[in-house]
Coordinates of C-alpha atoms in Angstrom, one line a residue:
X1 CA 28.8 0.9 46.3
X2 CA 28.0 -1.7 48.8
X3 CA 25.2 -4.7 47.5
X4 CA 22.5 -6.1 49.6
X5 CA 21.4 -9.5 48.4
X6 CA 18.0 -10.5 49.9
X7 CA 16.4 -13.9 48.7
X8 CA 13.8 -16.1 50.1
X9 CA 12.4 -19.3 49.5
X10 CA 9.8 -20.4 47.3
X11 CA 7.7 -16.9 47.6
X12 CA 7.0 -16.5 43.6
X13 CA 4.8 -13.4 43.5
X14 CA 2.8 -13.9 46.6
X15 CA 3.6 -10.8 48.5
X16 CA 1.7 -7.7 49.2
X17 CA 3.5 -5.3 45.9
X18 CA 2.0 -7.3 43.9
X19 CA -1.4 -6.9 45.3
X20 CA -1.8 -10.6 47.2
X21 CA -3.0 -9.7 50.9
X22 CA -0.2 -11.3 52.2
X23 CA 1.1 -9.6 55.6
X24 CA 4.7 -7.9 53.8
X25 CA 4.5 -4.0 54.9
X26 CA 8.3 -4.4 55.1
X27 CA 8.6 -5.3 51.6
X28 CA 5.6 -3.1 50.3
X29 CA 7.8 -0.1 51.8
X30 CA 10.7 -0.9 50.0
X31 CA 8.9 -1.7 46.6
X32 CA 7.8 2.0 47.4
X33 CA 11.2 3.4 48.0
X34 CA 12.3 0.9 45.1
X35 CA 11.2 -0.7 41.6
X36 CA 9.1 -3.2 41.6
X37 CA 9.6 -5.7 38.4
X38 CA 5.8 -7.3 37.6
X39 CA 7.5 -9.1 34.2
X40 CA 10.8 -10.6 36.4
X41 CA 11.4 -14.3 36.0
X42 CA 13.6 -17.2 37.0
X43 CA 15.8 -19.2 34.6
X44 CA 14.8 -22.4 36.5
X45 CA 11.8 -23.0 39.0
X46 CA 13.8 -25.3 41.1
X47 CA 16.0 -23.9 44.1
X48 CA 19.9 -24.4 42.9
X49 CA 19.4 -23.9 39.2
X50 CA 17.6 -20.9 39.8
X51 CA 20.0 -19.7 42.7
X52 CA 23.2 -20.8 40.2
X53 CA 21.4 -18.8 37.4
X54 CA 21.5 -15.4 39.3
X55 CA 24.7 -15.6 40.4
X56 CA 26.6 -16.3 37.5
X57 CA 24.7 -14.5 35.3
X58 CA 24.0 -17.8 33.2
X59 CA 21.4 -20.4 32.4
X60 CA 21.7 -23.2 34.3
X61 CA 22.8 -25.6 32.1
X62 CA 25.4 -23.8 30.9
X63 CA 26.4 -22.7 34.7
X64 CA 26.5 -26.9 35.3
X65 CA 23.8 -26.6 37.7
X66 CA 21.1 -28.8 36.1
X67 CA 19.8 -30.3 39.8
X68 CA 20.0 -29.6 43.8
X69 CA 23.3 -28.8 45.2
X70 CA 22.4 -30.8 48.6
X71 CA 22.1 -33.7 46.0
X72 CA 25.4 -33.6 44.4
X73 CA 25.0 -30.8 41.8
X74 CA 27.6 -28.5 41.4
X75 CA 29.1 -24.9 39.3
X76 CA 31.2 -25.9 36.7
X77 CA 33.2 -22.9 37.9
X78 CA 32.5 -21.5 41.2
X79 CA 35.2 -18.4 40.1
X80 CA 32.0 -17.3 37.7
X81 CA 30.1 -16.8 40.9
X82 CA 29.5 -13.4 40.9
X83 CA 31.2 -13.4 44.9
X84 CA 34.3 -14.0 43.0
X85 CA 34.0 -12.0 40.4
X86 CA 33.3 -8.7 43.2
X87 CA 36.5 -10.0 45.5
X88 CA 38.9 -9.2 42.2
X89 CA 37.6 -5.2 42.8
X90 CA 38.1 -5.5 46.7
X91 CA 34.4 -6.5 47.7
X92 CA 34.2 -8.0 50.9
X93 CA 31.8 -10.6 50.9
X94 CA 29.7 -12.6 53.4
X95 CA 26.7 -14.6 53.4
X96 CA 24.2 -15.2 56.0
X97 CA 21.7 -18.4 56.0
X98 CA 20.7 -19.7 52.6
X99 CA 22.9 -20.2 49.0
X100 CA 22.1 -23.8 47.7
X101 CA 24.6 -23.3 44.7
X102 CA 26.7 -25.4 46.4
X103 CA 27.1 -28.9 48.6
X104 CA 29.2 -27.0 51.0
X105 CA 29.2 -23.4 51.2
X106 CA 32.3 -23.3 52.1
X107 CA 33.2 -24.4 48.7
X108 CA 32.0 -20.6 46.9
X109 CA 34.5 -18.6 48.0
X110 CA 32.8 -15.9 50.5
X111 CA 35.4 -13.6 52.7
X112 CA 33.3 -14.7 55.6
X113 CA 30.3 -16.8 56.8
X114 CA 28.1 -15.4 59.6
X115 CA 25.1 -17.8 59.3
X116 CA 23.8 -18.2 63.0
X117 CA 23.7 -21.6 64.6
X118 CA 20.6 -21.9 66.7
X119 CA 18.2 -24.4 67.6
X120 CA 14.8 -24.0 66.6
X121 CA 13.2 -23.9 63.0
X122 CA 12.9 -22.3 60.1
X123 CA 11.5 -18.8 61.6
X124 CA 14.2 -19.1 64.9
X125 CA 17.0 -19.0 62.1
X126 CA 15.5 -16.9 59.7
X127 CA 15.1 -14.4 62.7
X128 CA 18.8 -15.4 64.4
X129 CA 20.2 -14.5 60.9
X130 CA 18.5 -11.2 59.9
X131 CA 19.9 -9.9 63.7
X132 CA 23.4 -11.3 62.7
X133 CA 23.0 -9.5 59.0
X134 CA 21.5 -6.4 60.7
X135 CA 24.9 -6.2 63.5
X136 CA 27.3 -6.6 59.9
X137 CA 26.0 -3.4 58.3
X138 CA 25.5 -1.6 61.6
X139 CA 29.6 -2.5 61.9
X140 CA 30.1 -2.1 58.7
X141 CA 28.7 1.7 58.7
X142 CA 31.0 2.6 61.5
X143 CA 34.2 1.2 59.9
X144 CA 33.3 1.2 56.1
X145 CA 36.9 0.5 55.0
X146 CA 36.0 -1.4 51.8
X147 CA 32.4 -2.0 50.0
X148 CA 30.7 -5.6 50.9
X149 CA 28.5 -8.0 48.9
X150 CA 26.0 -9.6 51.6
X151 CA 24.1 -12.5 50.4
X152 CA 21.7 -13.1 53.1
X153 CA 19.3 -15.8 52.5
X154 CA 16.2 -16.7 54.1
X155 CA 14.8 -20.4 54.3
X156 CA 11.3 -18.9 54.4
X157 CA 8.8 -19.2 52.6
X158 CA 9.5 -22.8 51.9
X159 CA 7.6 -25.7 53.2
X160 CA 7.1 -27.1 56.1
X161 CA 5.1 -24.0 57.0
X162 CA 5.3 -22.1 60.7
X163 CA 1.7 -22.6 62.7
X164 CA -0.5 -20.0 61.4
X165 CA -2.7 -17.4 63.8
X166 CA -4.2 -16.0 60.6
X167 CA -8.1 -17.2 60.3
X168 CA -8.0 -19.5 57.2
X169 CA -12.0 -18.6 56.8
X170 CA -11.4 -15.2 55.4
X171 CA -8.0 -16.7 52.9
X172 CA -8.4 -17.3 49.4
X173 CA -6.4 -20.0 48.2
X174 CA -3.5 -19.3 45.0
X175 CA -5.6 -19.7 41.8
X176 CA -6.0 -22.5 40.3
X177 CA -6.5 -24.1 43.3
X178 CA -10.1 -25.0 44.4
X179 CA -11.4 -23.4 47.6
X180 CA -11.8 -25.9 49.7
X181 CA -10.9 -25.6 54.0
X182 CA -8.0 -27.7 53.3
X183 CA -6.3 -25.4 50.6
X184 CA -7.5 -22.0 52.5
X185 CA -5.7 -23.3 55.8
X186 CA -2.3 -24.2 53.5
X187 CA -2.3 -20.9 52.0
X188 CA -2.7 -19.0 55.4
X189 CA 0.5 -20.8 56.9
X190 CA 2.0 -19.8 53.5
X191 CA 0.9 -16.2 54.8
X192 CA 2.4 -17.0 58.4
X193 CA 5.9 -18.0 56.7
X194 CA 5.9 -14.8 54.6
X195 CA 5.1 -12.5 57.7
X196 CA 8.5 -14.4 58.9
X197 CA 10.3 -13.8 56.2
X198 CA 9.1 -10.1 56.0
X199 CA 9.9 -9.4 59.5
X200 CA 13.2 -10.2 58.8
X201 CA 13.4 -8.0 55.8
X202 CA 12.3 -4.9 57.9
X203 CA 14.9 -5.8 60.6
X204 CA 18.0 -5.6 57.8
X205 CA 16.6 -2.4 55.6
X206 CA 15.9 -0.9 59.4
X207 CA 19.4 -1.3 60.3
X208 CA 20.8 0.0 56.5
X209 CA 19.2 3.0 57.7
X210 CA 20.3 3.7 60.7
X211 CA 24.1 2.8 59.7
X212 CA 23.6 5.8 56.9
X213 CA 24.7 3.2 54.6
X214 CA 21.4 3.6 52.5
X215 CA 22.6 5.8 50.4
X216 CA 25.8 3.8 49.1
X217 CA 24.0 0.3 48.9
X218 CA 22.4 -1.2 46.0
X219 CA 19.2 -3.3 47.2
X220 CA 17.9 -6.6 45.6
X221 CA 15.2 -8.6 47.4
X222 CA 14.3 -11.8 44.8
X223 CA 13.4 -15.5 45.5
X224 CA 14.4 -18.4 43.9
X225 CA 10.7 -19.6 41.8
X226 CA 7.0 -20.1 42.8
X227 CA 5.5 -21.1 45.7
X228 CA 5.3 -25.1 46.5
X229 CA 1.6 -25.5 45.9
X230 CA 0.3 -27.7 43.1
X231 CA 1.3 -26.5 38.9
X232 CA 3.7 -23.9 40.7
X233 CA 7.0 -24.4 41.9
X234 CA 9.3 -26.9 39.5
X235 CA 6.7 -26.7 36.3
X236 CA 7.4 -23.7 33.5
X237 CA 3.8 -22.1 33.8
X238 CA 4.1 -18.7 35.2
X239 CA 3.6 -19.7 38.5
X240 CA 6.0 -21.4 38.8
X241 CA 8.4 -19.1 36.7
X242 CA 7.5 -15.8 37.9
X243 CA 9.2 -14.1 40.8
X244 CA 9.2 -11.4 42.8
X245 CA 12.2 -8.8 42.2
X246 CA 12.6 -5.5 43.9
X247 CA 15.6 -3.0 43.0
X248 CA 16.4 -0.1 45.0
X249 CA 19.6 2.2 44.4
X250 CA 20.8 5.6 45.1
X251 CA 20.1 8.2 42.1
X252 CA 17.2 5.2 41.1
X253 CA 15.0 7.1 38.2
X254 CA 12.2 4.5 38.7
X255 CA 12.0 5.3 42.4
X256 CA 8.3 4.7 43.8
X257 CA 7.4 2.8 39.6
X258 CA 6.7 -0.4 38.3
X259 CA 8.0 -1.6 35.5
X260 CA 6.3 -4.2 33.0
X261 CA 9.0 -5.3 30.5
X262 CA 10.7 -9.1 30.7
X263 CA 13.3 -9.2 32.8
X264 CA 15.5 -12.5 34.1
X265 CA 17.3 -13.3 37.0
X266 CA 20.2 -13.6 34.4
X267 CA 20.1 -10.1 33.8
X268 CA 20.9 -8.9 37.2
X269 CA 24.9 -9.8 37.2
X270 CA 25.5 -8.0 34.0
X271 CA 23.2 -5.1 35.7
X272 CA 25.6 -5.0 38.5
X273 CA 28.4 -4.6 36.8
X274 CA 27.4 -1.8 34.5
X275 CA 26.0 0.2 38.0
X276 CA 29.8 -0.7 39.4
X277 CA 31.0 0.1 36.1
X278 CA 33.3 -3.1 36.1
X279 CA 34.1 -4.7 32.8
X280 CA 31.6 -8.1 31.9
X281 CA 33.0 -11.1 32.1
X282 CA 33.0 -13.0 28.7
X283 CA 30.4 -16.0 30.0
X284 CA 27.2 -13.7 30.9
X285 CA 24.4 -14.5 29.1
X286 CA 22.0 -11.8 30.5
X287 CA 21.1 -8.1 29.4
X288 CA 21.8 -5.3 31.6
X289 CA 18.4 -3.7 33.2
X290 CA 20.1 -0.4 34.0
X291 CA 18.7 1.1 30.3
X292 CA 14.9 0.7 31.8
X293 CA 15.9 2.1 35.1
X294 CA 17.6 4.8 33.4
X295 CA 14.4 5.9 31.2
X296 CA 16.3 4.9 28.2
X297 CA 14.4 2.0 27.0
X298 CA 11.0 0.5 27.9
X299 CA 12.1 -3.0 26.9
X300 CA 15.7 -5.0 27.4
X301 CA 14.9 -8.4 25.3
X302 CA 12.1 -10.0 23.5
X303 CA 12.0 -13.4 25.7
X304 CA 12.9 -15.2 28.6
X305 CA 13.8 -18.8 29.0
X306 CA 13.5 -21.1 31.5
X307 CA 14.4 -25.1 32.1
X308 CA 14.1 -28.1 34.2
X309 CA 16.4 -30.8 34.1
X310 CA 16.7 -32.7 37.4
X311 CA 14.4 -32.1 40.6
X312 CA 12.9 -35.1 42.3
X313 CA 13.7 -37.3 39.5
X314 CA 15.3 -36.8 35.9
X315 CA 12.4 -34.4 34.2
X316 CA 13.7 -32.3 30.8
X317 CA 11.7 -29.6 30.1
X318 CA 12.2 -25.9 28.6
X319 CA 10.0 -22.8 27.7
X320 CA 10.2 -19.7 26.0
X321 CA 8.0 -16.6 27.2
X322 CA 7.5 -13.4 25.3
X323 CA 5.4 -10.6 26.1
X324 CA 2.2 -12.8 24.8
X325 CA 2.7 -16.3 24.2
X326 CA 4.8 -19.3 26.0
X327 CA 6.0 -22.5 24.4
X328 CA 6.8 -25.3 26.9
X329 CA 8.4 -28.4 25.5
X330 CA 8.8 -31.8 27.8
X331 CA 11.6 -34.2 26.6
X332 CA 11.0 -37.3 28.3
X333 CA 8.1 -39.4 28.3
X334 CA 6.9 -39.0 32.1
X335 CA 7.2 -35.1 32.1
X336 CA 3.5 -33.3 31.5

């Protein structure tokens, strides 16, 4: 089974599955023909940890990832990316645009990098990339000699935010922000960078269709933590912790369903190997989520955890969240 890796930046829950009006039919189809998680969470809510987290199936101070990869931060073991981990079973794998679990990509270990050079911004590469990710499956349906692992990764929704056309007067700003003109006019180029970034969902799950490789592809769209307003992205409340996740896969028993139990990013590599049915390595620290999507359980663990270590500056801090209650402790004396 092929895997489709889609991740964005810095969306937290703000699309339309989860009942924002934020402009993302693309994605509100696929949460349709998917499952939409409403309990799924990051182990960090800082871009590399988090990234690092999902892809080694690790927290990210065990993974080594305790800051930004464009600031020096590295794996431990970049063979416990999961990329590696897939190219022992014959995966070819390629990434498109984003990763940020490492100071050079080149360093990971992908088969093949197809990120497109282009002038322009944030939306002319986002766009440049989803074509290039959109011409690989259309190639790869007509050849399909071995099964891929496609990261593709979006720099949207992450600041600084495209110019908006969306009227800022009828926007309401992310709670707890106050609604002032200023904050209504930030969220609706928030909305303009999310239309981006769904545009270019719709133009890769178009072209999965039309290769007739839907069928044999296992679908996860995720971003890396909450959006970059104010007590969101980099703090341990929810809104900075909670994250959008949509799984879609053939034979899926929780097609068209939302699911409420805790889920982590951790829990997706450990999830992929039991749908491959490839042995676990030894370091994963996650629970498979196949059980819930298989009806056989309505809940995989009792917590999640999440940390902060190194963003901006040097800022400890880790939580705990069950179902009803969240402990966030801050070990230095400038973190509040």
């Amino acid at each position: 089974m092929n895997i489709l890796y889609i991740h964005t930046h810095d969306t937290g829950r703000y699309i339309k599955p989860y009942g924002h009006n934020i402009p993302t039919p693309n994605l509100m189809e696929l949460a349709k023909e998917g499952t939409l998680f409403r309990n799924a969470y990051c182990a960090g809510p800082t871009c590399s940890p988090s990234r690092a987290a999902l892809v080694t199936g690790m927290v990210p101070h065990s993974a080594g990832m305790i800051g930004l990869a464009h600031r020096g931060f590295e794996l431990n073991d970049y063979d416990k990316h999961l990329v590696n981990y897939l190219k022992k079973y014959n995966y070819q794998t390629v990434l498109c645009g984003m990763q940020h679990v490492a100071p050079d990509e080149k360093m990971i270990g992908y088969d093949q990098i197809i990120t497109q050079d282009v002038e322009g911004g944030q939306v002319e590469k986002d766009l440049a990339n989803a074509e290039k990710v959109a011409q690989y499956i259309k190639d790869a349906g007509k050849k399909q000699d071995k099964n891929f692992f496609l990261s593709f990764g979006m720099f949207n929704t992450h600041r600084e935010f495209p110019e908006s056309d969306i009227d800022p007067a009828y926007v309401i700003p992310p709670h707890p922000l106050a609604d002032t003109k200023e904050n209504r006019k930030d969220m609706a180029a928030f909305m303009a960078s999310a239309r981006v970034m769904d545009d270019c969902v719709g133009k890769v799950i178009k072209a999965l269709k039309e290769s007739e490789l839907e069928d044999e592809t296992f679908v996860i769209f995720t971003t890396d933590h909450g959006i970059a307003f104010p007590k969101m992205k980099c703090n341990l409340y929810d809104t900075g912790i909670g994250i959008s996740l949509i799984i879609k896969y053939p034979g899926n028993k929780k097609t068209g369903e939302a699911v409420d139990a805790l889920v982590s990013h951790i829990d997706l590599y450990p999830t992929i190997c039991d749908l491959l049915k490839l042995e676990k390595p030894d370091w994963l620290q996650g629970n498979t989520i196949l059980p819930l999507l298989e009806g056989k359980t309505d809940k995989i663990r009792e917590e999640i955890f999440s940390e902060v270590t190194y963003h901006a500056a040097y800022e400890p801090m880790r939580c705990i969240r069950t179902e009803r209650y969240k402990l966030i402790r801050f070990f230095d004396y400038h973190s509040k």
